[in-house]
Amino acid sequence: AQSVAQPEDQVNVAEGNPLTVKCTYSVSGNPYLFWYVQYPNRGLQFLLKYITGDNLVKGSYGFEAEFNKSQTSFHLKKPSALVSDSALYFCAVRPEGYSTLTFGKGTMLLVSP
Amino acid sequence: DSGVTQTPKHLITATGQRVTLRCSPRSGDLSVYWYQQSLDQGLQFLIQYYNGEERAKGNILERFSAQQFPDLHSELNLSSLELGDSALYFCASSGRDRGSPLHFGNGTRLTVT
């Protein structure tokens, strides 16, 4: 069965510093990987996805993610954090042969001024 | 705005009651997904419909049921409600391509008292 792990419940970073939110996955076959962000009282918003090709994918709001097949990781990154980036971030995987997404438990990102 | 509409936004009801949550997918999307988000369980997949047919089933209780109508809107029916059913219920829709991300509505917050 597929699974997604986000090892950090919370990540704290100062505004202007780089941020990383970690995600590892376990799935058979070639996965499709996604990152979502959730602001309070809102639904999940799609940030970016990895399907195939370049291991570094760029998404919305200056976020990017690096796919590492050997480490089965898909970490979310941003070179310079903003206070407005503070939110709950979810990593998700869609295995081959499946149409649904399996989500990690989420990581709260807090960016301090 | 994701284009996915969920109603109502909030629902407060008593144990043992039955409620219906409604979802209108993005224009052109044939797949509709239902997810439950709670503090202890995280984001759990319930069920998926594709063009009116059930496509995948997740951790959906027997007390819960769903359907997708010819106009592609979907309804999630929750019956014999228990306190533990209190959660955020999200609907999402996607295109048919495996790489298509899910687009989420803003959810229905259900409180069972």
mmCIF file of C-alpha atoms in Angstrom:
data_model
loop_
_atom_site.group_PDB
_atom_site.id
_atom_site.type_symbol
_atom_site.label_atom_id
_atom_site.label_comp_id
_atom_site.label_asym_id
_atom_site.label_seq_id
_atom_site.Cartn_x
_atom_site.Cartn_y
_atom_site.Cartn_z
ATOM 1 C CA ALA A 1 0.000 0.000 0.000
ATOM 2 C CA GLN A 2 1.137 3.515 -0.670
ATOM 3 C CA SER A 3 2.055 5.961 2.082
ATOM 4 C CA VAL A 4 3.402 9.450 2.529
ATOM 5 C CA ALA A 5 5.433 10.634 5.490
ATOM 6 C CA GLN A 6 5.936 14.216 6.552
ATOM 7 C CA PRO A 7 8.315 13.823 9.484
ATOM 8 C CA GLU A 8 7.914 17.327 10.890
ATOM 9 C CA ASP A 9 4.690 18.487 12.485
ATOM 10 C CA GLN A 10 5.940 22.054 12.372
ATOM 11 C CA VAL A 11 8.700 24.000 10.652
ATOM 12 C CA ASN A 12 9.761 27.415 11.923
ATOM 13 C CA VAL A 13 11.734 29.816 9.759
ATOM 14 C CA ALA A 14 12.476 33.527 9.777
ATOM 15 C CA GLU A 15 11.236 35.698 6.953
ATOM 16 C CA GLY A 16 13.789 35.958 4.174
ATOM 17 C CA ASN A 17 15.449 32.652 5.028
ATOM 18 C CA PRO A 18 15.175 29.555 2.836
ATOM 19 C CA LEU A 19 12.626 26.951 3.848
ATOM 20 C CA THR A 20 12.329 23.209 3.359
ATOM 21 C CA VAL A 21 9.338 21.038 4.150
ATOM 22 C CA LYS A 22 10.180 17.351 3.998
ATOM 23 C CA CYS A 23 8.230 14.529 2.378
ATOM 24 C CA THR A 24 9.073 10.893 1.767
ATOM 25 C CA TYR A 25 6.876 8.334 0.092
ATOM 26 C CA SER A 26 6.470 4.610 -0.240
ATOM 27 C CA VAL A 27 4.786 3.312 -3.379
ATOM 28 C CA SER A 28 5.284 0.669 -6.018
ATOM 29 C CA GLY A 29 5.914 1.783 -9.564
ATOM 30 C CA ASN A 30 6.376 5.345 -10.706
ATOM 31 C CA PRO A 31 4.581 7.827 -8.499
ATOM 32 C CA TYR A 32 3.019 11.111 -9.343
ATOM 33 C CA LEU A 33 3.765 13.536 -6.501
ATOM 34 C CA PHE A 34 1.954 16.687 -5.440
ATOM 35 C CA TRP A 35 2.217 19.495 -2.918
ATOM 36 C CA TYR A 36 -0.777 21.387 -1.563
ATOM 37 C CA VAL A 37 -1.169 24.297 0.842
ATOM 38 C CA GLN A 38 -4.086 24.909 3.181
ATOM 39 C CA TYR A 39 -4.857 28.267 4.766
ATOM 40 C CA PRO A 40 -7.223 28.481 7.759
ATOM 41 C CA ASN A 41 -10.845 27.703 6.939
ATOM 42 C CA ARG A 42 -10.002 27.069 3.293
ATOM 43 C CA GLY A 43 -9.642 24.072 1.042
ATOM 44 C CA LEU A 44 -6.350 22.700 -0.184
ATOM 45 C CA GLN A 45 -4.689 24.651 -2.964
ATOM 46 C CA PHE A 46 -2.490 22.915 -5.527
ATOM 47 C CA LEU A 47 1.117 24.156 -5.532
ATOM 48 C CA LEU A 48 3.076 21.879 -7.839
ATOM 49 C CA LYS A 49 3.489 18.349 -9.119
ATOM 50 C CA TYR A 50 6.111 15.921 -10.323
ATOM 51 C CA ILE A 51 5.174 13.615 -13.172
ATOM 52 C CA THR A 52 8.387 12.832 -14.986
ATOM 53 C CA GLY A 53 11.479 14.553 -16.332
ATOM 54 C CA ASP A 54 13.465 17.219 -14.517
ATOM 55 C CA ASN A 55 13.799 16.391 -10.832
ATOM 56 C CA LEU A 56 13.342 20.030 -9.843
ATOM 57 C CA VAL A 57 9.838 21.281 -10.424
ATOM 58 C CA LYS A 58 8.640 24.834 -9.987
ATOM 59 C CA GLY A 59 5.211 25.814 -8.814
ATOM 60 C CA SER A 60 3.060 28.633 -7.547
ATOM 61 C CA TYR A 61 4.157 31.461 -5.232
ATOM 62 C CA GLY A 62 7.881 30.806 -5.754
ATOM 63 C CA PHE A 63 7.803 27.274 -4.385
ATOM 64 C CA GLU A 64 9.761 24.424 -5.900
ATOM 65 C CA ALA A 65 10.266 20.784 -5.053
ATOM 66 C CA GLU A 66 13.038 18.307 -5.644
ATOM 67 C CA PHE A 67 12.259 14.712 -6.553
ATOM 68 C CA ASN A 68 14.845 12.181 -5.416
ATOM 69 C CA LYS A 69 14.061 8.666 -6.550
ATOM 70 C CA SER A 70 16.836 6.925 -4.619
ATOM 71 C CA GLN A 71 15.766 8.542 -1.364
ATOM 72 C CA THR A 72 12.045 8.379 -2.261
ATOM 73 C CA SER A 73 11.726 12.012 -1.270
ATOM 74 C CA PHE A 74 9.950 15.046 -2.624
ATOM 75 C CA HIS A 75 10.925 17.999 -0.430
ATOM 76 C CA LEU A 76 9.250 21.382 -0.849
ATOM 77 C CA LYS A 77 11.553 24.400 -0.936
ATOM 78 C CA LYS A 78 11.517 28.148 -1.267
ATOM 79 C CA PRO A 79 14.620 30.356 -1.415
ATOM 80 C CA SER A 80 13.167 33.196 0.666
ATOM 81 C CA ALA A 81 10.225 32.693 3.006
ATOM 82 C CA LEU A 82 7.429 35.212 3.490
ATOM 83 C CA VAL A 83 5.220 35.634 6.553
ATOM 84 C CA SER A 84 2.270 35.004 4.232
ATOM 85 C CA ASP A 85 3.653 31.524 3.497
ATOM 86 C CA SER A 86 2.588 30.465 7.000
ATOM 87 C CA ALA A 87 0.079 27.667 6.446
ATOM 88 C CA LEU A 88 -0.405 23.908 6.524
ATOM 89 C CA TYR A 89 1.400 22.027 3.752
ATOM 90 C CA PHE A 90 0.480 18.591 2.460
ATOM 91 C CA CYS A 91 2.454 16.187 0.318
ATOM 92 C CA ALA A 92 0.481 13.632 -1.698
ATOM 93 C CA VAL A 93 1.180 10.657 -3.938
ATOM 94 C CA ARG A 94 -0.785 9.064 -6.756
ATOM 95 C CA PRO A 95 0.603 5.609 -7.553
ATOM 96 C CA GLU A 96 0.442 3.961 -10.922
ATOM 97 C CA GLY A 97 -2.981 2.479 -11.564
ATOM 98 C CA TYR A 98 -4.684 4.699 -9.026
ATOM 99 C CA SER A 99 -6.724 7.839 -9.537
ATOM 100 C CA THR A 100 -6.909 8.930 -5.913
ATOM 101 C CA LEU A 101 -4.337 10.837 -3.900
ATOM 102 C CA THR A 102 -2.898 9.654 -0.610
ATOM 103 C CA PHE A 103 -1.911 12.554 1.624
ATOM 104 C CA GLY A 104 0.655 12.953 4.342
ATOM 105 C CA LYS A 105 -0.498 14.241 7.719
ATOM 106 C CA GLY A 106 0.638 17.768 6.944
ATOM 107 C CA THR A 107 3.354 20.140 8.171
ATOM 108 C CA MET A 108 2.579 23.496 9.701
ATOM 109 C CA LEU A 109 4.947 26.154 8.409
ATOM 110 C CA LEU A 110 5.377 29.222 10.603
ATOM 111 C CA VAL A 111 7.342 32.126 9.184
ATOM 112 C CA SER A 112 8.271 34.776 11.722
ATOM 113 C CA PRO A 113 8.834 38.443 10.804
ATOM 114 C CA ASP B 1 -10.999 30.181 -6.542
ATOM 115 C CA SER B 2 -10.728 26.475 -7.378
ATOM 116 C CA GLY B 3 -14.060 26.338 -9.199
ATOM 117 C CA VAL B 4 -15.338 23.609 -6.874
ATOM 118 C CA THR B 5 -18.396 24.651 -4.870
ATOM 119 C CA GLN B 6 -19.484 23.016 -1.641
ATOM 120 C CA THR B 7 -22.614 23.676 0.354
ATOM 121 C CA PRO B 8 -23.349 24.277 3.131
ATOM 122 C CA LYS B 9 -20.227 25.807 4.668
ATOM 123 C CA HIS B 10 -21.248 24.879 8.183
ATOM 124 C CA LEU B 11 -23.607 22.269 9.552
ATOM 125 C CA ILE B 12 -24.517 21.687 13.177
ATOM 126 C CA THR B 13 -26.665 18.717 14.017
ATOM 127 C CA ALA B 14 -27.370 16.217 16.763
ATOM 128 C CA THR B 15 -26.255 12.634 17.177
ATOM 129 C CA GLY B 16 -28.389 10.144 15.314
ATOM 130 C CA GLN B 17 -29.377 12.598 12.616
ATOM 131 C CA ARG B 18 -28.778 12.476 8.855
ATOM 132 C CA VAL B 19 -27.220 15.199 6.708
ATOM 133 C CA THR B 20 -26.430 15.735 3.042
ATOM 134 C CA LEU B 21 -23.389 17.582 1.763
ATOM 135 C CA ARG B 22 -23.372 18.874 -1.773
ATOM 136 C CA CYS B 23 -20.558 19.454 -4.258
ATOM 137 C CA SER B 24 -20.391 20.967 -7.730
ATOM 138 C CA PRO B 25 -17.155 20.133 -9.543
ATOM 139 C CA ARG B 26 -15.136 22.397 -11.811
ATOM 140 C CA SER B 27 -16.557 22.802 -15.259
ATOM 141 C CA GLY B 28 -15.423 19.894 -17.413
ATOM 142 C CA ASP B 29 -14.176 17.680 -14.576
ATOM 143 C CA LEU B 30 -15.773 14.238 -14.532
ATOM 144 C CA SER B 31 -14.141 12.940 -11.341
ATOM 145 C CA VAL B 32 -15.354 13.885 -7.893
ATOM 146 C CA TYR B 33 -13.621 12.875 -4.690
ATOM 147 C CA TRP B 34 -14.707 13.155 -1.056
ATOM 148 C CA TYR B 35 -12.216 13.534 1.772
ATOM 149 C CA GLN B 36 -12.643 13.861 5.515
ATOM 150 C CA GLN B 37 -10.240 16.013 7.525
ATOM 151 C CA SER B 38 -10.018 15.691 11.273
ATOM 152 C CA LEU B 39 -7.328 16.546 13.802
ATOM 153 C CA ASP B 40 -6.615 12.958 14.790
ATOM 154 C CA GLN B 41 -7.030 11.209 11.415
ATOM 155 C CA GLY B 42 -5.673 13.851 9.064
ATOM 156 C CA LEU B 43 -6.972 13.872 5.493
ATOM 157 C CA GLN B 44 -8.744 10.617 4.726
ATOM 158 C CA PHE B 45 -10.048 9.593 1.321
ATOM 159 C CA LEU B 46 -13.664 8.475 1.417
ATOM 160 C CA ILE B 47 -14.887 7.800 -2.102
ATOM 161 C CA GLN B 48 -14.472 8.757 -5.767
ATOM 162 C CA TYR B 49 -16.971 8.966 -8.590
ATOM 163 C CA TYR B 50 -16.229 9.248 -12.273
ATOM 164 C CA ASN B 51 -18.985 10.346 -14.635
ATOM 165 C CA GLY B 52 -21.687 8.984 -12.381
ATOM 166 C CA GLU B 53 -20.038 5.692 -11.500
ATOM 167 C CA GLU B 54 -18.234 4.779 -8.288
ATOM 168 C CA ARG B 55 -14.536 4.496 -9.126
ATOM 169 C CA ALA B 56 -12.728 4.000 -5.823
ATOM 170 C CA LYS B 57 -13.611 3.529 -2.202
ATOM 171 C CA GLY B 58 -11.499 4.466 0.786
ATOM 172 C CA ASN B 59 -12.180 4.597 4.488
ATOM 173 C CA ILE B 60 -15.861 5.293 4.155
ATOM 174 C CA LEU B 61 -18.153 4.049 6.874
ATOM 175 C CA GLU B 62 -21.251 2.029 6.035
ATOM 176 C CA ARG B 63 -23.334 4.846 7.540
ATOM 177 C CA PHE B 64 -22.006 7.115 4.797
ATOM 178 C CA SER B 65 -22.968 7.014 1.139
ATOM 179 C CA ALA B 66 -22.467 9.159 -1.908
ATOM 180 C CA GLN B 67 -23.639 9.545 -5.456
ATOM 181 C CA GLN B 68 -22.885 11.567 -8.545
ATOM 182 C CA PHE B 69 -25.751 12.822 -10.639
ATOM 183 C CA PRO B 70 -26.027 13.204 -14.432
ATOM 184 C CA ASP B 71 -25.146 16.899 -14.153
ATOM 185 C CA LEU B 72 -21.960 15.713 -12.343
ATOM 186 C CA HIS B 73 -22.705 17.283 -9.010
ATOM 187 C CA SER B 74 -22.237 14.950 -6.080
ATOM 188 C CA GLU B 75 -23.806 14.458 -2.687
ATOM 189 C CA LEU B 76 -22.372 12.829 0.413
ATOM 190 C CA ASN B 77 -24.960 11.453 2.809
ATOM 191 C CA LEU B 78 -24.011 10.893 6.437
ATOM 192 C CA SER B 79 -26.496 9.071 8.644
ATOM 193 C CA SER B 80 -26.794 7.937 12.270
ATOM 194 C CA LEU B 81 -24.300 10.629 13.077
ATOM 195 C CA GLU B 82 -21.923 10.236 15.984
ATOM 196 C CA LEU B 83 -19.807 12.787 17.816
ATOM 197 C CA GLY B 84 -16.732 11.398 16.096
ATOM 198 C CA ASP B 85 -18.117 12.313 12.691
ATOM 199 C CA SER B 86 -17.467 15.968 13.444
ATOM 200 C CA ALA B 87 -14.902 17.036 10.855
ATOM 201 C CA LEU B 88 -14.256 19.029 7.726
ATOM 202 C CA TYR B 89 -15.546 17.306 4.617
ATOM 203 C CA PHE B 90 -13.911 18.253 1.354
ATOM 204 C CA CYS B 91 -14.957 17.640 -2.172
ATOM 205 C CA ALA B 92 -12.423 17.750 -4.986
ATOM 206 C CA SER B 93 -12.584 17.308 -8.719
ATOM 207 C CA SER B 94 -10.049 16.531 -11.411
ATOM 208 C CA GLY B 95 -9.616 15.949 -15.099
ATOM 209 C CA ARG B 96 -9.199 12.492 -16.548
ATOM 210 C CA ASP B 97 -5.408 12.601 -17.016
ATOM 211 C CA ARG B 98 -3.452 10.859 -14.249
ATOM 212 C CA GLY B 99 -1.285 13.930 -13.895
ATOM 213 C CA SER B 100 -4.254 16.189 -13.267
ATOM 214 C CA PRO B 101 -4.196 17.619 -9.757
ATOM 215 C CA LEU B 102 -7.232 17.543 -7.520
ATOM 216 C CA HIS B 103 -8.932 20.887 -7.068
ATOM 217 C CA PHE B 104 -10.600 21.259 -3.688
ATOM 218 C CA GLY B 105 -13.648 23.114 -2.518
ATOM 219 C CA ASN B 106 -13.590 25.085 0.734
ATOM 220 C CA GLY B 107 -15.241 22.272 2.612
ATOM 221 C CA THR B 108 -18.233 21.739 4.858
ATOM 222 C CA ARG B 109 -17.566 21.880 8.568
ATOM 223 C CA LEU B 110 -19.813 19.378 10.311
ATOM 224 C CA THR B 111 -20.346 19.610 14.040
ATOM 225 C CA VAL B 112 -22.285 16.822 15.726
ATOM 226 C CA THR B 113 -23.518 17.659 19.220
#
